[in-house]
PDB file of C-alpha atoms in Angstrom:
ATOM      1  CA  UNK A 116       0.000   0.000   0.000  1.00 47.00           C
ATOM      2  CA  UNK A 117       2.680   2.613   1.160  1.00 46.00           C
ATOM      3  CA  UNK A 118       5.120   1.547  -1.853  1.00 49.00           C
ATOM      4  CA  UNK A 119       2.088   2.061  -4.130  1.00 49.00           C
ATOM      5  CA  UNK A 120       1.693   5.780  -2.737  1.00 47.00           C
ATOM      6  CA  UNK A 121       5.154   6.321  -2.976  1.00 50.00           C
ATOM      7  CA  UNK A 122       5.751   5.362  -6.560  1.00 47.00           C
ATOM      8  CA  UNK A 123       2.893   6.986  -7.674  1.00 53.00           C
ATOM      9  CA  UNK A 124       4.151  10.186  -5.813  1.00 56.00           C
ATOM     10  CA  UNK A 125       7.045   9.999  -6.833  1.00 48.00           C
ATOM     11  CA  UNK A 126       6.270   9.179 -10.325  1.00 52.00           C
ATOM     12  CA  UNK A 127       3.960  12.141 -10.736  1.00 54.00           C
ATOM     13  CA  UNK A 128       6.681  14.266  -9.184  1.00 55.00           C
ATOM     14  CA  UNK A 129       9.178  12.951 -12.326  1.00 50.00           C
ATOM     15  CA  UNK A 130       6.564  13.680 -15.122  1.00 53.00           C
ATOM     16  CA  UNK A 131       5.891  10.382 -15.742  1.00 51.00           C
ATOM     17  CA  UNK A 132       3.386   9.726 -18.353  1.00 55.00           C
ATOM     18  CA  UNK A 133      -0.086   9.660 -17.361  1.00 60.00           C
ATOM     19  CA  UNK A 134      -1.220   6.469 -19.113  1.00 60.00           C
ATOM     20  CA  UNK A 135       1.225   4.546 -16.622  1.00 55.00           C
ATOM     21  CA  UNK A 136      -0.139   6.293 -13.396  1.00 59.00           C
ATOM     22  CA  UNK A 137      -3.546   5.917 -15.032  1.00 61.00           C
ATOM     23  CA  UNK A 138      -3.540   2.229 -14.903  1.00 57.00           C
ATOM     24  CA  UNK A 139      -1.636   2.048 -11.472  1.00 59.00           C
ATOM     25  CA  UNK A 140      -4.490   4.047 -10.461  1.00 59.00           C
ATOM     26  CA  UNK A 141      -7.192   1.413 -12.148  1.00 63.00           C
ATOM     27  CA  UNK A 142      -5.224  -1.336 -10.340  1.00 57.00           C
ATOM     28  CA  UNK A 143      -6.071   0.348  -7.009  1.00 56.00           C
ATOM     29  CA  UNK A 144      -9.201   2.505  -7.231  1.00 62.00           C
ATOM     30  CA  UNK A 145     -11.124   1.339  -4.382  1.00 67.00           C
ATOM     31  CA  UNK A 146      -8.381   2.025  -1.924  1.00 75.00           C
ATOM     32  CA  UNK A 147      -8.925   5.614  -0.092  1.00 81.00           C
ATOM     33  CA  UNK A 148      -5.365   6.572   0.089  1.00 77.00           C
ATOM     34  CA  UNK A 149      -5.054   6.129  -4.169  1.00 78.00           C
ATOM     35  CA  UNK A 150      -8.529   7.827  -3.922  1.00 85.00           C
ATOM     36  CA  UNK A 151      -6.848  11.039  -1.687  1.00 85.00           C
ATOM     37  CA  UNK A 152      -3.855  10.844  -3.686  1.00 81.00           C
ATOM     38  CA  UNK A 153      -5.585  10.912  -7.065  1.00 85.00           C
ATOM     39  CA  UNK A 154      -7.779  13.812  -5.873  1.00 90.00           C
ATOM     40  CA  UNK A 155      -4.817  15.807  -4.669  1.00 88.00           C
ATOM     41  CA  UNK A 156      -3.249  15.061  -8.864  1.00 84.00           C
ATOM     42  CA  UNK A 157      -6.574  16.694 -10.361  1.00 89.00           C
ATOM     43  CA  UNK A 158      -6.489  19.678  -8.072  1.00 92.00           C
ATOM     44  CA  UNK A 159      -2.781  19.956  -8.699  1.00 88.00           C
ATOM     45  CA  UNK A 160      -3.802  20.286 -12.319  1.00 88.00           C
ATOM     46  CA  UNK A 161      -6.714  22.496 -11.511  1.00 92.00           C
ATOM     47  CA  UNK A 162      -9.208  19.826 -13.280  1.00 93.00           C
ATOM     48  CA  UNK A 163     -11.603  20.883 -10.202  1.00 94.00           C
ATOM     49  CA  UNK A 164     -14.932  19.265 -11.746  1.00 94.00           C
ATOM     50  CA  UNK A 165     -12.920  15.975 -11.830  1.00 93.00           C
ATOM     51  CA  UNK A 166     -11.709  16.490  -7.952  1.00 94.00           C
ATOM     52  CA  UNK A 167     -15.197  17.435  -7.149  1.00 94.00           C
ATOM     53  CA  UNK A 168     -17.086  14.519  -8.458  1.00 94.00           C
ATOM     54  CA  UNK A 169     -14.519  11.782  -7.215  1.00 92.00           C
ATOM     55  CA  UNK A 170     -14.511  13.728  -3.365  1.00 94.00           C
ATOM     56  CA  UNK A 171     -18.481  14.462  -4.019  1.00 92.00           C
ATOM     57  CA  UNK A 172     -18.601   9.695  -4.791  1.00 91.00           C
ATOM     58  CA  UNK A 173     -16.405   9.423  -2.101  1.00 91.00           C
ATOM     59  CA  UNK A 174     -17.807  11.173   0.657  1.00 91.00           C
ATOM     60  CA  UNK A 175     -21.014   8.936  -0.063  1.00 91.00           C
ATOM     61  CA  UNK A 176     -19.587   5.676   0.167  1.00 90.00           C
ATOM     62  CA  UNK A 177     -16.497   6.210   2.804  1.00 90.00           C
ATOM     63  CA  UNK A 178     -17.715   5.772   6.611  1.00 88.00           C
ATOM     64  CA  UNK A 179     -14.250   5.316   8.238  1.00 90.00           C
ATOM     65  CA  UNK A 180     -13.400   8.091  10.450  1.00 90.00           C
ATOM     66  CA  UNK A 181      -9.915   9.087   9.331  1.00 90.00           C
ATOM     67  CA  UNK A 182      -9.895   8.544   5.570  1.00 89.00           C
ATOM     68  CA  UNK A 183     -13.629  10.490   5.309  1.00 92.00           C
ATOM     69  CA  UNK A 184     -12.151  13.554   7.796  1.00 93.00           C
ATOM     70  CA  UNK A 185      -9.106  13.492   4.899  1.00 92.00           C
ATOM     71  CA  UNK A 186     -11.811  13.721   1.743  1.00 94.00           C
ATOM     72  CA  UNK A 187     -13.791  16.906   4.040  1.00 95.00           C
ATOM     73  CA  UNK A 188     -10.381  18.865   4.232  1.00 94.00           C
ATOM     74  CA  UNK A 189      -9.371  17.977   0.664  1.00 94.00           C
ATOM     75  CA  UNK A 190     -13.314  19.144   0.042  1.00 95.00           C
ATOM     76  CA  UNK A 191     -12.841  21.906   1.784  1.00 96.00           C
ATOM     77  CA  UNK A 192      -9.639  22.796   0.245  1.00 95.00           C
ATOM     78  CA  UNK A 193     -11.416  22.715  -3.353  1.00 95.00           C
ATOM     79  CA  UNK A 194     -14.191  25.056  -2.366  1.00 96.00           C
ATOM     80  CA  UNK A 195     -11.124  27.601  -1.218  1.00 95.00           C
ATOM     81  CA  UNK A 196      -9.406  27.321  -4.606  1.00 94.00           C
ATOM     82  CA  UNK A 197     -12.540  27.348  -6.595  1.00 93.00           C
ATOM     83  CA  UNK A 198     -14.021  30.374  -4.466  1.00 95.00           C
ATOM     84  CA  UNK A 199     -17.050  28.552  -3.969  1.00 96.00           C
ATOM     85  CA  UNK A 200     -17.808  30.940  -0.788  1.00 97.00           C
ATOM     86  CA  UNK A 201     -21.480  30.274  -0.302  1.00 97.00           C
ATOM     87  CA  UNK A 202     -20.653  26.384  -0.708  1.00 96.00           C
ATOM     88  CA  UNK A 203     -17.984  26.818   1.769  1.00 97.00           C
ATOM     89  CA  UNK A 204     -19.782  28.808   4.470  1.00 98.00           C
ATOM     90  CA  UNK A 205     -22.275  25.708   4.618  1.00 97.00           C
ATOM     91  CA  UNK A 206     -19.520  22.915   4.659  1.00 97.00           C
ATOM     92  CA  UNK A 207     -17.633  24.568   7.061  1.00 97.00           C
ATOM     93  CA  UNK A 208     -20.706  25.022   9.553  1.00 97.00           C
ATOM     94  CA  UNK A 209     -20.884  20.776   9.272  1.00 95.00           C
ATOM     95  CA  UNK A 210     -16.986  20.520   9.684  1.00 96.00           C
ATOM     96  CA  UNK A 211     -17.712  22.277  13.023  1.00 97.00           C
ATOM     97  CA  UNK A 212     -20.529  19.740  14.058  1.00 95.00           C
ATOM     98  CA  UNK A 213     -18.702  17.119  13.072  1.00 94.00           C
ATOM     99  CA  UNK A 214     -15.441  17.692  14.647  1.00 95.00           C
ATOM    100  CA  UNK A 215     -15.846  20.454  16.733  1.00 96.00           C
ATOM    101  CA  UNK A 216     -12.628  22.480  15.785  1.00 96.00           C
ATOM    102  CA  UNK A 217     -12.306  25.994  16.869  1.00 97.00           C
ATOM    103  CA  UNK A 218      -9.543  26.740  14.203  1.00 97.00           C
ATOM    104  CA  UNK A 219     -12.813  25.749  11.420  1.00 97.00           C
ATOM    105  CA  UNK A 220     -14.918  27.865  13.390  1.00 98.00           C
ATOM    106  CA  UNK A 221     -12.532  30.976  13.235  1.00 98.00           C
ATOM    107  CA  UNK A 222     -12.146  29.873   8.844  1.00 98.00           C
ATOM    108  CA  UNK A 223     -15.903  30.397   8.940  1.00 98.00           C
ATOM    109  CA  UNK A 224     -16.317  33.528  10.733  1.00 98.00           C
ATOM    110  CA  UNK A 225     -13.173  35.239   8.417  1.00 97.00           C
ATOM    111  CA  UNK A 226     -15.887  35.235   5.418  1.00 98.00           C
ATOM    112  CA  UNK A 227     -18.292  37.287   7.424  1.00 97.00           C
ATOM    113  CA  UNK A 228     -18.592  40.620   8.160  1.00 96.00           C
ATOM    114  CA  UNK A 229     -18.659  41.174  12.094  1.00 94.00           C
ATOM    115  CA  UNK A 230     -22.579  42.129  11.253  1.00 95.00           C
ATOM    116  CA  UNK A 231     -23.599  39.309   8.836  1.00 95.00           C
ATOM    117  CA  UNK A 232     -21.748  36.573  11.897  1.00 97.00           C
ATOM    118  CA  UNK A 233     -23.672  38.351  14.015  1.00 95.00           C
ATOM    119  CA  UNK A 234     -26.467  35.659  13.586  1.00 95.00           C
ATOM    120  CA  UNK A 235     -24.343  32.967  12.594  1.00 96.00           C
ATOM    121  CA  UNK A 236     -23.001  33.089  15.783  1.00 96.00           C
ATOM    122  CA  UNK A 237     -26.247  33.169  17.110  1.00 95.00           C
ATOM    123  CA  UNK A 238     -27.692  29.575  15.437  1.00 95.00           C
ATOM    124  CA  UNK A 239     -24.510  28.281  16.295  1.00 95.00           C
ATOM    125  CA  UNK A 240     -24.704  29.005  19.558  1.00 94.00           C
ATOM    126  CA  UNK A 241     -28.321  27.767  19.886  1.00 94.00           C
ATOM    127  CA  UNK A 242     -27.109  24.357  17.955  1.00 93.00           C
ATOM    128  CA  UNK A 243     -24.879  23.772  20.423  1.00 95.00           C
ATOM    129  CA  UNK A 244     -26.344  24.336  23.698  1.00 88.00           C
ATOM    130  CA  UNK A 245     -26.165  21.205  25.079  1.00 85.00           C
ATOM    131  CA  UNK A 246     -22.811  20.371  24.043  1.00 92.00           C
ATOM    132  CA  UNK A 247     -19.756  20.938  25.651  1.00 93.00           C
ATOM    133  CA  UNK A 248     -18.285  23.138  22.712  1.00 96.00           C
ATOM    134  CA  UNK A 249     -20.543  25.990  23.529  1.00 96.00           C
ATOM    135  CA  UNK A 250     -18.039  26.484  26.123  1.00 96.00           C
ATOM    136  CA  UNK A 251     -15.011  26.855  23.616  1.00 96.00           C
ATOM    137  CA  UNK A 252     -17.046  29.009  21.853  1.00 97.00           C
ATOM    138  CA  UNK A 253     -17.722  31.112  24.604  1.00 97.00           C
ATOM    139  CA  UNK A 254     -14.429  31.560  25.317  1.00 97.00           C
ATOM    140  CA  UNK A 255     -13.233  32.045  21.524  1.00 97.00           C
ATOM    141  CA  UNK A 256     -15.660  34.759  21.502  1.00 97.00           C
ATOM    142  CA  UNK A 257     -14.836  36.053  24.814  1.00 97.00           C
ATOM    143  CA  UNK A 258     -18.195  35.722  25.797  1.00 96.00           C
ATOM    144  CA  UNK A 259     -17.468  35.515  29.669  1.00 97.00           C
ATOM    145  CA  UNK A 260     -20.921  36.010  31.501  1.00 96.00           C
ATOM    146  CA  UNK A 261     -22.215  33.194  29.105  1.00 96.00           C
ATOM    147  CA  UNK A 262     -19.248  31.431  29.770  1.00 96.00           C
ATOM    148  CA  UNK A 263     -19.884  31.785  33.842  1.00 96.00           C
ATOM    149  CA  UNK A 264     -23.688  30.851  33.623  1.00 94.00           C
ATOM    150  CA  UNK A 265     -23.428  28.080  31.586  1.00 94.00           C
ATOM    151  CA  UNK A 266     -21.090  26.660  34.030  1.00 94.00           C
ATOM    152  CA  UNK A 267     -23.233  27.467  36.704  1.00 92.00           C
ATOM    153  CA  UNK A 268     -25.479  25.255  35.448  1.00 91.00           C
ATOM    154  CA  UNK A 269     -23.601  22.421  34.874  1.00 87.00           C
ATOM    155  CA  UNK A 270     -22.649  21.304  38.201  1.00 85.00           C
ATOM    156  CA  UNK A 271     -19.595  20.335  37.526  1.00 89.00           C
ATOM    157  CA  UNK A 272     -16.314  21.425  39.320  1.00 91.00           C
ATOM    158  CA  UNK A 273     -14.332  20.076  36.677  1.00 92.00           C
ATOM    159  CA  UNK A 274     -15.204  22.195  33.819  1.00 93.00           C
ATOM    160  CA  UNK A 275     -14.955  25.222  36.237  1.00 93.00           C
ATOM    161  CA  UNK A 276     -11.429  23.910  36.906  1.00 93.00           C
ATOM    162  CA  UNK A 277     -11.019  23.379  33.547  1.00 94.00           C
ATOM    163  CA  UNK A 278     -12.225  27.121  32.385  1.00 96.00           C
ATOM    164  CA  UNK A 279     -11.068  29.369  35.136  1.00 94.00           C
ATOM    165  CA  UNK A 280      -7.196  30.258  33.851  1.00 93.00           C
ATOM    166  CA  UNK A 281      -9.038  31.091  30.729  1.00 95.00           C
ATOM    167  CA  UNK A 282     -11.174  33.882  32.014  1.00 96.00           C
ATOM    168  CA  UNK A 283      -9.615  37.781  32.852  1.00 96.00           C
ATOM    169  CA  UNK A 284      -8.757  38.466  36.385  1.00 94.00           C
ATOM    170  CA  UNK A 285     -11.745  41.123  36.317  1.00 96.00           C
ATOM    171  CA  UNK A 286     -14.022  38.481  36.803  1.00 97.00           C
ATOM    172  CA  UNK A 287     -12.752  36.816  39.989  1.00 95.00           C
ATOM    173  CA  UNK A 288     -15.792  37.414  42.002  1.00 96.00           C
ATOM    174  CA  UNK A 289     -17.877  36.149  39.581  1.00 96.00           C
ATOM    175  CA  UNK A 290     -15.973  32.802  39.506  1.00 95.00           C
ATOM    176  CA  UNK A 291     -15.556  32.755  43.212  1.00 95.00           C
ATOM    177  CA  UNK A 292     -19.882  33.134  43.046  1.00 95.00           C
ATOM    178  CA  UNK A 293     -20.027  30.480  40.737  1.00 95.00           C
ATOM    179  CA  UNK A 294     -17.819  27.916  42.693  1.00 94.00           C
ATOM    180  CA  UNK A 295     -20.625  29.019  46.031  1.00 93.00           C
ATOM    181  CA  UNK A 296     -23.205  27.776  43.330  1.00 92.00           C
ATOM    182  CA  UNK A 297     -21.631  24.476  42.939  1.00 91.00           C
ATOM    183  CA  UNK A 298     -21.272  23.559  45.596  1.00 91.00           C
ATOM    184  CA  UNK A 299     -24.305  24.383  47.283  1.00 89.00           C
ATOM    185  CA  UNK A 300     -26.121  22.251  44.283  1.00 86.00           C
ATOM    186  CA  UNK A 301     -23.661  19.813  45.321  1.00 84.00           C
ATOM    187  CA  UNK A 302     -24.324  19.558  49.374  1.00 77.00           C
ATOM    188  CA  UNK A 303     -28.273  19.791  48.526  1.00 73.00           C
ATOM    189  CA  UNK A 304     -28.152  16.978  46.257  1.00 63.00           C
ATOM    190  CA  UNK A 305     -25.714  14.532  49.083  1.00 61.00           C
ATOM    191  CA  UNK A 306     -28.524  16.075  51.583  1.00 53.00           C
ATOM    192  CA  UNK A 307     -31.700  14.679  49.350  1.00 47.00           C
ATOM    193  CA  UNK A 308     -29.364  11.342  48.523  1.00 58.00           C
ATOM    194  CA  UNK A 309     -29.058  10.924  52.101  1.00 55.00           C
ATOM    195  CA  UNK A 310     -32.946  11.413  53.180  1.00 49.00           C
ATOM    196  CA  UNK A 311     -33.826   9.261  49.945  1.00 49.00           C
ATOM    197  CA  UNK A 312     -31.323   5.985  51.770  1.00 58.00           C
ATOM    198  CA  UNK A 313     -32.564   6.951  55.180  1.00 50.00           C
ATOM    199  CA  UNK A 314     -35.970   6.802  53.969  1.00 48.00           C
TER     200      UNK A 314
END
């Protein structure tokens, strides 16, 4: 498999003629890493439609993690080089929910206007309320009261832990309120646990 990579690499990189690499390729189609490789060759040669349609087929049929996260950056990688913005604004929004990356989140907001994220930043804020990456959000957008309620809510010492070097010194009473919160929530629910055993 590796030796097949490398000779077609290599190969491609000497101007070897395409009718050889063609049939290497034919020899191996079904594998993803010819597949990735043979994606990269078309967009190398700016033959986008061709990239397109094999990442487009792909994407369809490949469910294994790695290989299908390497077709959505070499997808999203097309859309940048074909200036496909509107495209890309949507497939970047699905990147985030599928792999919840802050650096894809910070791609997306670049092709917005501070207004037009405005509401972008909104839905995606909404879309990920009960997930833990609201949090990273919060704190990419230095959203710090959010940041503070929602971990309020949670219960849960260890994302306060987790969160408090990341928020400005300015807010130390709020953090010091929060941590009262917690652990108030936390004695009341030992105190019902206790009455519930007890009977």
């Amino acid at each position: 498999m590796k030796t097949c990579i490398l000779f077609l690499k290599l190969a491609y990189e000497k101007g070897l003629d395409d009718q050889i690499l063609d049939v290497t390729i034919q020899d191996h189609q079904n594998l993803d890493c010819i597949k990735h490789w043979q994606i990269k060759r078309f967009m190398d040669k700016e033959e986008y439609l061709k990239a397109r349609e094999l990442l487009e087929e792909s994407l369809k049929t490949c469910q294994e993690y790695g290989p299908r996260k390497r077709y959505k950056l070499l997808y999203k990688e097309l859309l940048i080089n074909q200036k496909d913005i509107e495209t890309l604004k949507v497939f970047l929004r699905e990147l985030i929910k599928s792999y919840r990356d802050i650096e894809t989140y910070r791609e997306l907001k670049n092709l917005y206007s501070k207004e037009e994220f405005r509401e972008v930043r909104f839905e995606m804020f909404s879309e990920f309320s009960y997930d833990d990456f609201l949090l990273k959000l919060y704190v990419e957008e230095q959203n710090w009261k959010s940041l503070l309620k929602n971990l309020s809510m949670r219960s849960d010492l260890n994302f306060l832990n987790m969160y408090e070097k990341q928020i400005p010194q300015e807010f130390e009473a709020d953090i010091v309120q929060v941590y009262k919160e917690i652990l108030e929530k936390m004695h009341s629910s030992q105190q019902i646990e206790m009455c519930i055993k007890n009977g």
